CSV table of C-alpha atoms in Angstrom, one decimal:
chain,number,residue,atom,x,y,z
V,76,ALA,CA,168.8,80.8,76.3
V,77,ASP,CA,171.8,82.2,74.3
V,78,PRO,CA,173.7,78.9,74.2
V,79,ASP,CA,170.7,77.1,72.7
V,80,TYR,CA,170.2,79.9,70.1
V,81,LEU,CA,173.9,79.9,69.2
V,82,ARG,CA,174.1,76.1,68.9
V,83,ALA,CA,171.0,76.0,66.6
V,84,ALA,CA,172.2,78.9,64.4
V,85,PHE,CA,175.9,77.8,64.2
V,86,HIS,CA,175.7,74.1,64.9
V,87,ASP,CA,178.8,72.9,63.0
V,88,GLN,CA,181.1,75.9,63.7
V,89,LEU,CA,180.2,76.8,67.3
V,90,GLY,CA,178.4,73.8,68.8
V,91,PRO,CA,181.5,71.8,69.8
V,92,LYS,CA,183.0,74.9,71.5
V,93,LEU,CA,180.1,75.8,73.7
V,94,LEU,CA,180.2,75.0,77.5
V,95,THR,CA,176.5,74.6,78.3
V,96,GLU,CA,176.3,73.1,81.8
V,97,VAL,CA,173.2,74.0,83.8
V,98,LEU,CA,174.4,75.5,87.2
V,99,GLU,CA,171.9,74.8,90.0
V,100,PHE,CA,173.3,76.8,92.8
V,101,ASP,CA,170.6,75.6,95.3
V,102,LYS,CA,171.8,71.9,94.7
V,103,PRO,CA,175.4,71.6,95.8
V,104,ASN,CA,176.0,68.1,94.6
V,105,LEU,CA,174.6,68.8,91.1
V,106,LEU,CA,176.6,72.1,91.0
V,107,ARG,CA,179.8,70.2,91.9
V,108,LYS,CA,179.2,67.7,89.1
V,109,ALA,CA,178.5,70.4,86.6
V,110,PHE,CA,181.8,72.2,87.4
V,111,ILE,CA,183.7,68.9,87.3
V,112,SER,CA,182.2,68.3,83.8
V,113,LEU,CA,183.2,71.7,82.7
V,114,GLY,CA,186.7,71.0,84.0
V,115,ALA,CA,186.9,67.8,82.0
V,116,LYS,CA,185.9,69.6,78.8
V,117,LEU,CA,188.7,72.1,79.5
V,118,GLY,CA,191.2,69.3,80.0
V,119,PHE,CA,191.5,69.2,83.8
V,120,PRO,CA,191.3,66.0,85.8
V,121,GLU,CA,188.4,65.4,88.2
V,122,ALA,CA,190.4,65.6,91.3
V,123,LYS,CA,191.8,69.1,90.4
V,124,SER,CA,188.3,70.4,89.4
V,125,SER,CA,186.8,69.1,92.6
V,126,ARG,CA,189.5,70.7,94.7
V,127,ALA,CA,189.1,74.0,92.9
V,128,PHE,CA,185.3,73.9,93.4
V,129,GLN,CA,185.6,73.2,97.1
V,130,GLU,CA,188.1,76.1,97.6
V,131,ALA,CA,185.7,78.4,95.7
V,132,VAL,CA,182.8,77.4,97.8
V,133,GLU,CA,184.7,77.9,101.1
V,134,THR,CA,185.9,81.3,99.9
V,135,PHE,CA,182.4,82.3,98.9
V,136,ASP,CA,180.9,81.1,102.2
V,137,ALA,CA,183.7,83.0,104.1
V,138,MET,CA,182.8,86.2,102.2
V,139,ARG,CA,179.1,85.8,103.0
V,140,ARG,CA,179.8,85.3,106.7
V,141,GLU,CA,182.0,88.4,106.7
V,142,MET,CA,179.3,90.5,104.9
V,143,HIS,CA,176.6,89.4,107.4
V,144,ASP,CA,178.9,90.0,110.4
V,145,LEU,CA,179.4,93.6,109.1
V,146,GLY,CA,175.6,93.8,108.7
V,147,ARG,CA,175.0,92.7,112.3
V,148,GLU,CA,177.5,95.2,113.5
V,149,PHE,CA,175.8,98.0,111.4
V,150,LEU,CA,172.4,97.2,112.9
V,151,ARG,CA,173.8,96.9,116.5
V,152,ASN,CA,175.3,100.4,116.2
V,153,LEU,CA,172.3,102.0,114.6
V,154,ARG,CA,170.8,104.5,117.1
V,155,PRO,CA,167.0,104.7,117.2
V,156,GLU,CA,167.0,108.4,116.3
V,157,GLU,CA,169.5,107.9,113.4
V,158,SER,CA,168.4,107.4,109.8
V,159,ALA,CA,170.5,105.1,107.6
V,160,VAL,CA,170.3,104.2,103.9
V,161,VAL,CA,170.1,100.6,102.6
V,162,LEU,CA,171.2,100.4,99.0
V,163,PHE,CA,169.3,98.1,96.7
V,164,GLY,CA,170.2,96.9,93.2
V,165,ARG,CA,172.2,94.3,91.3
V,166,PRO,CA,175.6,94.0,93.1
V,167,TYR,CA,177.7,94.1,89.9
V,168,ASN,CA,176.6,97.7,89.1
V,169,ALA,CA,174.7,99.2,92.1
V,170,PHE,CA,177.6,98.4,94.5
V,171,SER,CA,180.5,99.0,92.1
V,172,ARG,CA,182.2,102.3,92.1
V,173,PHE,CA,182.6,102.0,88.3
V,174,GLY,CA,178.8,101.8,87.8
V,175,ASN,CA,177.0,103.7,90.6
V,176,MET,CA,178.3,107.3,90.0
V,177,GLY,CA,179.5,107.6,93.6
V,178,ILE,CA,176.0,107.4,95.0
V,179,PRO,CA,177.0,105.6,98.3
V,180,HIS,CA,179.6,108.3,98.9
V,181,LYS,CA,177.0,111.0,98.2
V,182,PHE,CA,174.9,109.7,101.1
V,183,ALA,CA,177.9,109.1,103.4
V,184,SER,CA,179.3,112.6,102.8
V,185,ARG,CA,175.9,114.0,104.0
V,186,GLY,CA,176.3,112.2,107.3
V,187,TYR,CA,174.2,109.1,106.6
V,188,ARG,CA,175.5,105.6,107.1
V,189,VAL,CA,175.0,103.3,104.1
V,190,ILE,CA,174.9,99.5,103.7
V,191,PRO,CA,174.1,97.3,100.7
V,192,HIS,CA,171.0,95.2,101.0
V,193,ASP,CA,172.9,91.9,100.7
V,194,PHE,CA,174.9,92.7,103.9
V,195,LEU,CA,171.7,92.4,106.0
V,196,PRO,CA,171.6,88.9,107.7
V,197,LEU,CA,168.1,88.2,106.3
V,198,GLU,CA,168.1,84.5,107.4
V,199,GLU,CA,167.9,85.9,111.0
V,200,LEU,CA,165.9,89.0,110.4
V,201,GLY,CA,163.1,87.4,108.3
V,202,GLY,CA,161.3,89.4,105.7
V,203,GLU,CA,159.0,88.1,103.0
V,204,THR,CA,159.8,87.8,99.3
V,205,HIS,CA,157.3,88.3,96.5
V,206,PRO,CA,155.3,85.2,95.5
V,207,GLN,CA,156.1,85.7,91.8
V,208,MET,CA,159.8,86.5,92.2
V,209,PHE,CA,161.8,83.6,90.9
V,210,TRP,CA,165.2,85.3,90.6
V,211,ALA,CA,167.5,84.8,93.6
V,212,THR,CA,168.8,88.4,93.5
V,213,GLY,CA,165.2,89.6,93.3
V,214,GLN,CA,164.1,87.5,96.2
V,215,GLY,CA,166.9,88.9,98.3
V,216,ILE,CA,165.9,92.4,97.4
V,217,MET,CA,162.3,91.8,98.3
V,218,GLN,CA,163.3,90.2,101.7
V,219,ALA,CA,165.5,93.2,102.5
V,220,ALA,CA,162.8,95.6,101.4
V,221,ALA,CA,160.3,94.0,103.8
V,222,TYR,CA,162.8,94.4,106.7
V,223,VAL,CA,163.6,98.0,105.8
V,224,ARG,CA,159.8,98.8,105.6
V,225,LYS,CA,159.3,97.8,109.2
V,226,THR,CA,162.5,99.3,110.6
V,227,PRO,CA,162.0,103.0,111.4
V,228,SER,CA,165.7,103.9,111.1
V,229,LEU,CA,166.3,102.4,107.7
V,230,PHE,CA,165.3,103.8,104.3
V,231,GLY,CA,165.8,102.2,100.9
V,232,ALA,CA,167.5,103.6,97.8
V,233,PHE,CA,167.3,101.5,94.6
V,234,ILE,CA,170.0,102.0,92.0
V,235,THR,CA,169.0,100.8,88.6
V,236,ASN,CA,170.0,101.3,84.9
V,237,PHE,CA,168.0,102.6,82.0
V,238,SER,CA,166.2,99.9,80.1
V,239,CYS,CA,167.1,97.0,82.5
V,240,GLY,CA,164.5,94.3,81.9
V,241,PRO,CA,164.6,92.6,85.3
V,242,ASP,CA,164.6,95.9,87.2
V,243,SER,CA,161.5,97.1,85.4
V,244,PHE,CA,159.6,94.5,87.4
V,245,ILE,CA,161.6,94.5,90.6
V,246,THR,CA,161.5,98.3,91.1
V,247,GLY,CA,157.7,98.2,91.0
V,248,TYR,CA,157.6,95.4,93.6
V,249,PHE,CA,160.2,97.3,95.7
V,250,ARG,CA,158.0,100.5,95.8
V,251,ASP,CA,154.9,98.4,96.7
V,252,ALA,CA,156.9,96.8,99.5
V,253,MET,CA,157.9,100.2,100.8
V,254,GLY,CA,154.2,101.2,101.1
V,255,GLN,CA,154.0,104.8,102.4
V,256,LYS,CA,157.6,104.8,103.6
V,257,PRO,CA,159.8,107.1,101.6
V,258,SER,CA,162.2,105.4,99.1
V,259,LEU,CA,164.3,106.5,96.2
V,260,THR,CA,164.8,105.0,92.8
V,261,LEU,CA,167.8,106.3,90.9
V,262,GLU,CA,167.9,105.2,87.2
V,263,ILE,CA,171.3,106.0,85.7
V,264,ASP,CA,172.9,105.6,82.3
V,265,ALA,CA,175.8,107.1,80.4
V,266,HIS,CA,174.0,110.5,80.1
V,267,THR,CA,173.0,110.9,83.7
V,268,ALA,CA,174.3,114.2,85.1
V,269,ASP,CA,176.0,114.2,88.5
V,270,ALA,CA,174.2,117.3,89.5
V,271,GLY,CA,170.8,115.6,88.9
V,272,ILE,CA,171.8,112.7,91.2
V,273,ASP,CA,172.8,115.2,93.9
V,274,THR,CA,169.5,117.0,93.6
V,275,ARG,CA,167.4,113.9,93.9
V,276,ILE,CA,169.4,112.6,96.9
V,277,GLU,CA,169.1,116.0,98.7
V,278,ALA,CA,165.3,115.9,98.1
V,279,PHE,CA,165.1,112.3,99.3
V,280,LEU,CA,166.9,113.2,102.6
V,281,ASP,CA,164.6,116.1,103.1
V,282,VAL,CA,161.6,113.8,102.8
V,283,ILE,CA,163.2,111.4,105.3
V,284,ARG,CA,163.8,114.2,107.8
V,285,GLY,CA,160.2,115.3,107.5
V,286,TYR,CA,158.8,111.8,107.7
V,287,ARG,CA,160.7,111.1,110.9
V,288,GLU,CA,159.9,114.5,112.5
V,289,LEU,CA,156.2,113.8,112.0
V,290,GLY,CA,156.6,110.4,113.7
V,291,LEU,CA,155.3,108.5,110.7
V,292,GLY,CA,157.9,105.8,110.9
V,293,GLU,CA,156.9,104.8,114.4
V,294,GLU,CA,153.2,104.9,113.4
V,295,ALA,CA,153.9,102.6,110.5
V,296,GLN,CA,155.9,100.2,112.7
V,297,SER,CA,153.0,99.8,115.1
V,298,ASP,CA,150.6,99.0,112.2
């Protein structure tokens, strides 16, 4: 909503400078037209904008295929007795080494394999989203959570940030999706101590070991 607020508040000064195309990522033809329109406003001819858009789409699709190939390989190599961690969160901070306080490495250095939730090939694996989840990232998180919930070897860790509005809803849905299966939510900010993260991860891994030793994962899967 920011472009609308800014245009209304600073109509004469800022209005002509705003680029306010609606980007509908689920409608490729409309998305292409929006980017071509943006290119025209920035002084680029239609042919050049169209070519740049197509190259970007192909690069993005290639990246997604590579991610899902890695996800398939990860799942193929996962032994039944092994426990692995699926990281949940918004990719731009939960999966960035500049924003996640080294949390993936903390799991890996303790002998647990780790994979981001968006590497799982959910189109093949299935998994239900939440009926009131309208955000694409949230839908992917909920689909992955449903798959993790029913897979004995996988356990979810959600990395979020203090006072994040969307995550305040999603983390609740995530915990509900996990049911009785252990999961971890790590809320971090600029004041979060590294030692505190270590302690919570160690406690989480202890819970996972106990959960599997009691055979509760297999019991939940049969339900």
